[in-house]
Coordinates of C-alpha atoms in Angstrom, one line a residue:
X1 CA 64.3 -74.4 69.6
X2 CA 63.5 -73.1 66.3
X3 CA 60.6 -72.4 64.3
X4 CA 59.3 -73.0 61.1
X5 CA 56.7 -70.7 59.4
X6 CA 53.9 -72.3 57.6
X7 CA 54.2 -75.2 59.5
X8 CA 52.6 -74.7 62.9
X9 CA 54.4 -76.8 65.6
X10 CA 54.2 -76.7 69.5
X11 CA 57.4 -76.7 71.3
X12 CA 57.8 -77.2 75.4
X13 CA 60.3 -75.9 77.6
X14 CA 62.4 -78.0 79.0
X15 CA 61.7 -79.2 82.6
X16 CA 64.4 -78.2 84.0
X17 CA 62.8 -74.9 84.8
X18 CA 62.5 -74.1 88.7
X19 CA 59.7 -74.8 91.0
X20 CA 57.1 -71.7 91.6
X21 CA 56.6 -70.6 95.4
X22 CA 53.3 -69.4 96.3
X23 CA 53.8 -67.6 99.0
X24 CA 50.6 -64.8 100.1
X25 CA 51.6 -61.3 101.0
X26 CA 51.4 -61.1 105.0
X27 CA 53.4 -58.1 105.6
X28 CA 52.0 -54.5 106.6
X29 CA 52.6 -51.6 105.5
X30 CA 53.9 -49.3 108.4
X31 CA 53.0 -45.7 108.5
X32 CA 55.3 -43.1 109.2
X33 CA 56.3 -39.6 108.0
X34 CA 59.1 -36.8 108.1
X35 CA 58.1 -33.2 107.2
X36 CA 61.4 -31.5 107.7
X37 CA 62.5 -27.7 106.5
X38 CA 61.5 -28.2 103.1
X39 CA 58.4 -29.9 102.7
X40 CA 58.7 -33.8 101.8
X41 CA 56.1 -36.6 101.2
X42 CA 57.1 -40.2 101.9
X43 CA 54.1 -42.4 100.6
X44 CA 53.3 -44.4 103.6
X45 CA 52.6 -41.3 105.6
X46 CA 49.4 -40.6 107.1
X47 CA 49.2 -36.8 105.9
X48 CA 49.4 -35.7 102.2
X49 CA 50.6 -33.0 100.8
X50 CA 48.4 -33.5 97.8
X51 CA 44.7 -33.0 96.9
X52 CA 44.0 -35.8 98.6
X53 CA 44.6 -38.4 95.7
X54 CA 47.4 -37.2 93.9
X55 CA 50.6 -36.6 96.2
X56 CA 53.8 -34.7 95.2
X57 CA 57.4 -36.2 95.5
X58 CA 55.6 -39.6 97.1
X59 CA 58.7 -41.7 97.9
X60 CA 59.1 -44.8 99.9
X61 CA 61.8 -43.8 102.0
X62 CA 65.0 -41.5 102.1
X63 CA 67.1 -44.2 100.4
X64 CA 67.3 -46.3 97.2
X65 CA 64.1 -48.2 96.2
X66 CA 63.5 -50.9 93.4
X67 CA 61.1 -48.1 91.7
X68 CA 63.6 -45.0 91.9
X69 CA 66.2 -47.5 90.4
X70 CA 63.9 -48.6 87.5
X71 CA 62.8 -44.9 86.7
X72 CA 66.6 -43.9 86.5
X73 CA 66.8 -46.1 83.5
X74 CA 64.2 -45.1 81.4
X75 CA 63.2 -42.0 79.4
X76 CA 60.1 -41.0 78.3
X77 CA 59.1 -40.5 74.8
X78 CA 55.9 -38.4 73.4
X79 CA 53.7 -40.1 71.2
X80 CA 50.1 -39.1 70.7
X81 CA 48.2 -36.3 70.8
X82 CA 46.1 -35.3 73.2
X83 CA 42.6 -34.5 72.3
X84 CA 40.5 -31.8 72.9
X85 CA 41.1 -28.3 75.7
X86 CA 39.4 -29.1 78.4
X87 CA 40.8 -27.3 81.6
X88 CA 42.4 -28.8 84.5
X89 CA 41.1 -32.1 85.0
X90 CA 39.0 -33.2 88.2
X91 CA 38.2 -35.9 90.6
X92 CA 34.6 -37.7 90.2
X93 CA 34.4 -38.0 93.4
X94 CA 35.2 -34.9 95.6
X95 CA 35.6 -32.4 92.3
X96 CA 38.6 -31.6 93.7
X97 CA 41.2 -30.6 91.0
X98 CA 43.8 -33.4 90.5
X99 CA 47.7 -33.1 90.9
X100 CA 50.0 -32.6 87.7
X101 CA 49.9 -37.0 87.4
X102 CA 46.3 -36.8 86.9
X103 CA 46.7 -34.1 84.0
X104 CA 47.1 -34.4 80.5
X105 CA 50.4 -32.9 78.3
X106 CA 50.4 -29.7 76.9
X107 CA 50.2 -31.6 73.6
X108 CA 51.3 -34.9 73.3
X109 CA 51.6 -37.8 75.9
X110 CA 54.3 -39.2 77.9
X111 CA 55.5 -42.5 77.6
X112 CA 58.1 -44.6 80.1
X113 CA 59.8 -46.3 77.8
X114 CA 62.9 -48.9 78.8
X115 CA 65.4 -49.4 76.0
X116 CA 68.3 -51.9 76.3
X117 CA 71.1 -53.6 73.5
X118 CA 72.5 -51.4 70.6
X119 CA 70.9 -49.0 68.3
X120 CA 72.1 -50.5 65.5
X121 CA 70.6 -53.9 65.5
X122 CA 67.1 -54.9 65.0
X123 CA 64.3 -53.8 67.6
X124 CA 62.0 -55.6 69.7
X125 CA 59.2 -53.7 71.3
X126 CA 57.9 -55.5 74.7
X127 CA 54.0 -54.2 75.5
X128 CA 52.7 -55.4 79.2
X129 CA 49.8 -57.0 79.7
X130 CA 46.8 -56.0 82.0
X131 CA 47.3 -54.8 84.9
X132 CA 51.3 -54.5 84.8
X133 CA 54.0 -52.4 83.6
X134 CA 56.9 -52.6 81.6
X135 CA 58.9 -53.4 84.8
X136 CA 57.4 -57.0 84.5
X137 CA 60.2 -57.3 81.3
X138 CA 63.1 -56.2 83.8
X139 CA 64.7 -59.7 83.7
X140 CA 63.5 -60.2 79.8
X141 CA 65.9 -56.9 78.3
X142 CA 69.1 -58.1 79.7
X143 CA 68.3 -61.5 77.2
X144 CA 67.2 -59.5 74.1
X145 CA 70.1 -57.1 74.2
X146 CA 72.8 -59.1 73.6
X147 CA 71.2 -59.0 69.7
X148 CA 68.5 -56.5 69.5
X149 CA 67.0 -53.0 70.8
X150 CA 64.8 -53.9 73.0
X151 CA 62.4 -51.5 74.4
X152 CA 59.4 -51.8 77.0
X153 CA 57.2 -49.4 77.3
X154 CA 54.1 -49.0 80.3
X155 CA 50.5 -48.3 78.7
X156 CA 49.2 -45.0 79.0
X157 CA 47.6 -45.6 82.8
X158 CA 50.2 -47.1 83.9
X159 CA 53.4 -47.1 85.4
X160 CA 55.9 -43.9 85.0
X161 CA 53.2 -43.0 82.0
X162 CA 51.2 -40.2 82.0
X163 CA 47.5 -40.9 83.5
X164 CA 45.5 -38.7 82.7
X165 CA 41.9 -38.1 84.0
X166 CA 39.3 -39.9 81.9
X167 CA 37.3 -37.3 79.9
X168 CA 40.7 -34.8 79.7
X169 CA 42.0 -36.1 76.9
X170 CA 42.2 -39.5 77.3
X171 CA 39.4 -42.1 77.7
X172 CA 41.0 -45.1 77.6
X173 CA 39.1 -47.3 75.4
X174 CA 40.4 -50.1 73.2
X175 CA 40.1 -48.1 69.8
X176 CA 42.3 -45.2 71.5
X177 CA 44.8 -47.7 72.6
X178 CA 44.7 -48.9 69.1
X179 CA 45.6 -45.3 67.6
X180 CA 47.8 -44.4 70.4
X181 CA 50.3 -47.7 70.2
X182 CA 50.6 -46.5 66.6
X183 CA 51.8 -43.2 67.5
X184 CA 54.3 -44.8 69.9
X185 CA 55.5 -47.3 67.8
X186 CA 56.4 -44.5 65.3
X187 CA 57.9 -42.7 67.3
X188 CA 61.0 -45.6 69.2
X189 CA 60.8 -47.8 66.5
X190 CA 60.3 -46.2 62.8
X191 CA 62.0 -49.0 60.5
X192 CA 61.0 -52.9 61.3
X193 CA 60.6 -54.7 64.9
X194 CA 59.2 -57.3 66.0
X195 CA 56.0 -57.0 68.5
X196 CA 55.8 -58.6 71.7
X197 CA 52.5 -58.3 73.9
X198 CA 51.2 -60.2 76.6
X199 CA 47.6 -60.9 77.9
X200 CA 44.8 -58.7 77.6
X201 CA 46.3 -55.8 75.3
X202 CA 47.5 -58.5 72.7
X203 CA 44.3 -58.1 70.5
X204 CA 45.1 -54.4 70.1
X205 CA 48.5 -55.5 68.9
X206 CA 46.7 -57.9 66.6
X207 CA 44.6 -55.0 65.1
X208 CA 48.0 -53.2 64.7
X209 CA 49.6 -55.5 63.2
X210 CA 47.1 -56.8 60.4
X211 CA 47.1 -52.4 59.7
X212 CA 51.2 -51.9 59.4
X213 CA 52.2 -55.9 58.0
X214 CA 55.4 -54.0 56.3
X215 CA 56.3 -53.1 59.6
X216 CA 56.3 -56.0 61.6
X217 CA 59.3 -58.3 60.9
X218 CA 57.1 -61.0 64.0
X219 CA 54.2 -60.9 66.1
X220 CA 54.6 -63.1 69.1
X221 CA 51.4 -63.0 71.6
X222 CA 52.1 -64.0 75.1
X223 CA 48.8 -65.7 77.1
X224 CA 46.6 -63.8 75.0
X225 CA 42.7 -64.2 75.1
X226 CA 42.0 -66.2 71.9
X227 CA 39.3 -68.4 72.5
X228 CA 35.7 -68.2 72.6
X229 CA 35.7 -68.6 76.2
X230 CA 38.2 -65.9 76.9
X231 CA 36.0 -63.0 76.4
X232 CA 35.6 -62.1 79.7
X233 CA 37.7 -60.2 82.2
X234 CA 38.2 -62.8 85.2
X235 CA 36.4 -61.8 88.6
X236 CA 39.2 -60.0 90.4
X237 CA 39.5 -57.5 87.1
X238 CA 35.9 -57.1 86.1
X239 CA 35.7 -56.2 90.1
X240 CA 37.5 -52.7 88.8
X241 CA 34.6 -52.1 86.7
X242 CA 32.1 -51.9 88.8
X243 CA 29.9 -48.9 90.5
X244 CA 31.1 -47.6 93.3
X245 CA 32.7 -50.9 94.4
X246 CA 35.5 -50.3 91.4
X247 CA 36.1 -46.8 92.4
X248 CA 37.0 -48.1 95.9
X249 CA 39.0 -51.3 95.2
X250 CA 40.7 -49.3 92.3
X251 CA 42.0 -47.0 94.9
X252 CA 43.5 -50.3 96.9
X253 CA 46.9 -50.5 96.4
X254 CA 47.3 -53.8 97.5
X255 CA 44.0 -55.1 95.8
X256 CA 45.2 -53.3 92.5
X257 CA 48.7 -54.4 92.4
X258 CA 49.4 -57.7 94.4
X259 CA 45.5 -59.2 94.2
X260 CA 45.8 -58.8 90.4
X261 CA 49.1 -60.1 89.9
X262 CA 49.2 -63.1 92.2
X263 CA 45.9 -64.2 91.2
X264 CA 46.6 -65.4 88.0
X265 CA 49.4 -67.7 88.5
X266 CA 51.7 -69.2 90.8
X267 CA 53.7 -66.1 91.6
X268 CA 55.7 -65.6 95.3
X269 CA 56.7 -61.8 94.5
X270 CA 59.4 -60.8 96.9
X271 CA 58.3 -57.2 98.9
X272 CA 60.8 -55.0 97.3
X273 CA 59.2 -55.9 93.8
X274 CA 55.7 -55.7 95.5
X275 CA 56.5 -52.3 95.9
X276 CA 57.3 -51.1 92.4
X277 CA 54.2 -52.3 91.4
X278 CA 52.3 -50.5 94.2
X279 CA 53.6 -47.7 93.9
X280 CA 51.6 -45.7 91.0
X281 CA 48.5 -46.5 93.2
X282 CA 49.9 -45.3 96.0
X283 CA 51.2 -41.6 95.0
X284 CA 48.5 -41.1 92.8
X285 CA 44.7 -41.4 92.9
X286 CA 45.0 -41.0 88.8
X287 CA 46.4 -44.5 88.7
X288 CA 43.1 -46.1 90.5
X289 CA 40.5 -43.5 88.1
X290 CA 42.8 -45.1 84.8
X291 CA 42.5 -48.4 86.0
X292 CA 38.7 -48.1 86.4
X293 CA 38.4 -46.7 82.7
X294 CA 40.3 -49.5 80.8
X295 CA 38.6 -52.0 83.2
X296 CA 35.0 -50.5 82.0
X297 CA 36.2 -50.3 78.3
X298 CA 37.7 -53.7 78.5
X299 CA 34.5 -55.2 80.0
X300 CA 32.3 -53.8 76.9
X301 CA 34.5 -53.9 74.6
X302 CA 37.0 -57.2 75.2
X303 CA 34.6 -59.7 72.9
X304 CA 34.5 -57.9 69.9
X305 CA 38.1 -57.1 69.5
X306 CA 39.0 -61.3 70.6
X307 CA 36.3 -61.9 68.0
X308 CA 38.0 -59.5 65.5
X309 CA 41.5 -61.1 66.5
X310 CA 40.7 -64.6 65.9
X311 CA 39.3 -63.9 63.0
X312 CA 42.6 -61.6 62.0
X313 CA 45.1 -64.9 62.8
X314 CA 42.7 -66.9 61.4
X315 CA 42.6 -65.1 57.6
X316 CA 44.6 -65.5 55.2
X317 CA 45.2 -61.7 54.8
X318 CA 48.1 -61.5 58.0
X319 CA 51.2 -62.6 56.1
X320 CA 53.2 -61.6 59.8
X321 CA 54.8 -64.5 61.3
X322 CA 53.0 -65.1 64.6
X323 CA 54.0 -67.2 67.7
X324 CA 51.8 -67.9 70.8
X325 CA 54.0 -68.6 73.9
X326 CA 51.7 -69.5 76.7
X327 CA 51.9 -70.7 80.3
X328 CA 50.8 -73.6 81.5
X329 CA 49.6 -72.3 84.4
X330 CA 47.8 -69.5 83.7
X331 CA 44.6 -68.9 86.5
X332 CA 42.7 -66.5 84.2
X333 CA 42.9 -67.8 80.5
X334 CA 41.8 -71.9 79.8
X335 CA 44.2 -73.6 77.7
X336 CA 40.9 -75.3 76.4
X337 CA 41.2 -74.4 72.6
X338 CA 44.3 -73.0 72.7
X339 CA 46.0 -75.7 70.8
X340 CA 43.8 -76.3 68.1
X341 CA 43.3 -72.4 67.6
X342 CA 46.8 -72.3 66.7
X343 CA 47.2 -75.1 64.4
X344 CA 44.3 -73.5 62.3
X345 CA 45.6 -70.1 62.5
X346 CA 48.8 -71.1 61.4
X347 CA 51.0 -70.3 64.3
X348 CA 53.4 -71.5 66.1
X349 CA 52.8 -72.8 69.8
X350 CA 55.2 -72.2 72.6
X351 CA 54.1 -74.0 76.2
X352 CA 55.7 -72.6 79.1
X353 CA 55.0 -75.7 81.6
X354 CA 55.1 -73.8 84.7
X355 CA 54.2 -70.1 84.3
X356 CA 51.1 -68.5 84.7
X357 CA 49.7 -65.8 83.1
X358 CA 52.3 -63.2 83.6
X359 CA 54.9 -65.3 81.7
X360 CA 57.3 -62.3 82.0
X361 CA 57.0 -61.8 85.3
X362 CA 57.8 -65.3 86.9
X363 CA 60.3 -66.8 83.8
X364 CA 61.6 -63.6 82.2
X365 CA 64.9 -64.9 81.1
X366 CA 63.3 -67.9 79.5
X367 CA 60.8 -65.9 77.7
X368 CA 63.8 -63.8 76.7
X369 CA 65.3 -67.0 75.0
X370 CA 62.6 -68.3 73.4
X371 CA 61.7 -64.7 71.8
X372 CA 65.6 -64.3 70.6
X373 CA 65.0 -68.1 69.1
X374 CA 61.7 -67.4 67.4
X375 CA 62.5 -64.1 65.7
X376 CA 66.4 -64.9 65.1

């Protein structure tokens, strides 16, 4: 399944690929808790030892979780400086001062970053799409490593990544993400890679990329919003941005995880990965405040940097090879346009027949192939 640059071509997976379930989350959470001799929070108990958003040592239960398992192999990495002095940072709501998730580094940021295959060989980096985390790339790695350094990395927001309070030295707008992914890149992948980033962050790659062209070896975009009719966040993420309303729903664990993810393709997710995804929102209020801040800057800000991408894949100017894989199936983005866009921005065109939006999520080791064949 290869590709040949200059000469835009669409390629399809073959149908071989298994069904999607749609199954709806109908479980409850139970609540429970154990305070014993020394002090210990597990998340789904009804008192917290926190401020009242941001618990300490929140933990599903006693044993082994999915989330514990995919912290333990990580590492973070500081990239970024954080701006201005601003004092311990505060809830809007209550003014109550936040836990240490909601506050900024001494002096740079911390990022969760997953790495996976050799050192020595040539690096990938894998950037999640909105709302996510890297953890949507855990069956993607295992692929890439068998020939590159692959790393996945959560946003800044997200994840195992610091959050820190808007206004405390991070406001989460599209320009700072723009400066910040430059930091990061710098700093686990200085010499050439190829770029990877899915959905709603991939025109901030785009920016990157037509800014650092020595550096980028590809640029593949994964169900990114390129058409004129993709400016808009879809309902269940401009729903974040609201007043008042966002604040609450931010604060939803279930709405801010599972809603989001299940509602823009035909995803069944299984409980235990349900969880991992949860489980930012429900140890720390700081996920739910950084979730409303991107989903404000993305509502006022999402057109112009679209408009700015297309017309960045569209110049002449971006001498990176670029690849658009896309599901089929995608709920949010209209594959209206798609097609064409590509032929006239010169890149190649990979249909996924039946993935949604979250291509990683539901077909990760087929995206894996297809990235190994495209950048190979």
């Amino acid at each position: 399944m290869g590709t040949q640059l200059g000469n835009p071509s669409i390629h399809f997976l073959p149908r071989f690929l298994p069904n999607c379930r749609s199954n709806q989350y109908k479980k409850r959470l139970r609540i429970r808790s154990k305070l014993g001799e020394e002090e210990e929070y597990l998340i789904d108990a009804p008192v917290s030892v926190g401020d009242g958003f941001s618990f300490t040592g929140g933990k599903y239960s006693d044993g082994p979780n999915p989330s514990d398992e995919w912290r333990a192999q990580g590492k973070y990495v500081k990239a970024h400086l954080v701006y201005g002095n601003k004092g311990k940072a505060k809830d809007p709501i209550f003014g109550l001062t936040m836990g240490s998730g909601s506050q900024s580094s001494t002096d740079v940021f911390r990022w969760f970053c997953v790495e996976s295959g050799s050192s020595s060989n040539p690096s990938v980096v894998l950037a999640h799409g909105f709302p996510s985390q890297a953890y949507s790339y855990r069956k993607v790695l295992p692929v890439l490593s068998q020939s590159y350094r692959a790393t996945a990395f959560d946003w800044l927001g997200f994840g195992f990544s610091d959050k820190p309070q808007p206004k405390y030295g991070f406001d989460y707008t599209l320009d700072e993400y723009t400066s910040a992914l430059e930091s990061l890149i710098e700093a686990i992948a200085p010499d050439k890679l190829s770029l990877v980033v899915q959905g709603y962050f991939a025109p901030i790659a785009v920016k990157y990329a037509i800014n650092h062209q020595d550096k980028l070896q590809h640029l593949i975009l994964v169900n990114p919003p390129i058409t004129e009719k993709h400016v808009k966040l879809p309902p269940t993420l401009s729903l974040f941005s609201n007043f008042l309303l966002g604040e609450i729903f931010c604060q939803d664990p279930l709405r801010a995880s599972d809603k989001a993810l299940l509602s823009s393709g035909p995803y069944a997710m299984k409980e235990e990965v349900a969880m991992v995804y949860r489980r930012p929102y429900l140890t720390s209020g700081s996920s739910g405040f950084a979730l409303n801040a991107i989903s404000k800057a993305m509502k006022k800000d999402l057109k112009a940097y679209v408009q700015s991408m297309r017309e960045v894949l569209l110049s002449k100017p971006l001498k990176v090879p670029t690849s658009i894989c896309w599901g089929m199936r995608d709920r949010w983005l209209s594959y209206e346009g798609v097609e064409d866009f590509c032929k006239d921005s010169n890149s190649n065109l990979m249909e996924l027949p039946k993935a949604g939006h979250h291509v990683q999520e539901d077909f990760g080791e087929d995206l894996g192939r297809i990235i190994s064949e495209i950048i190979k």
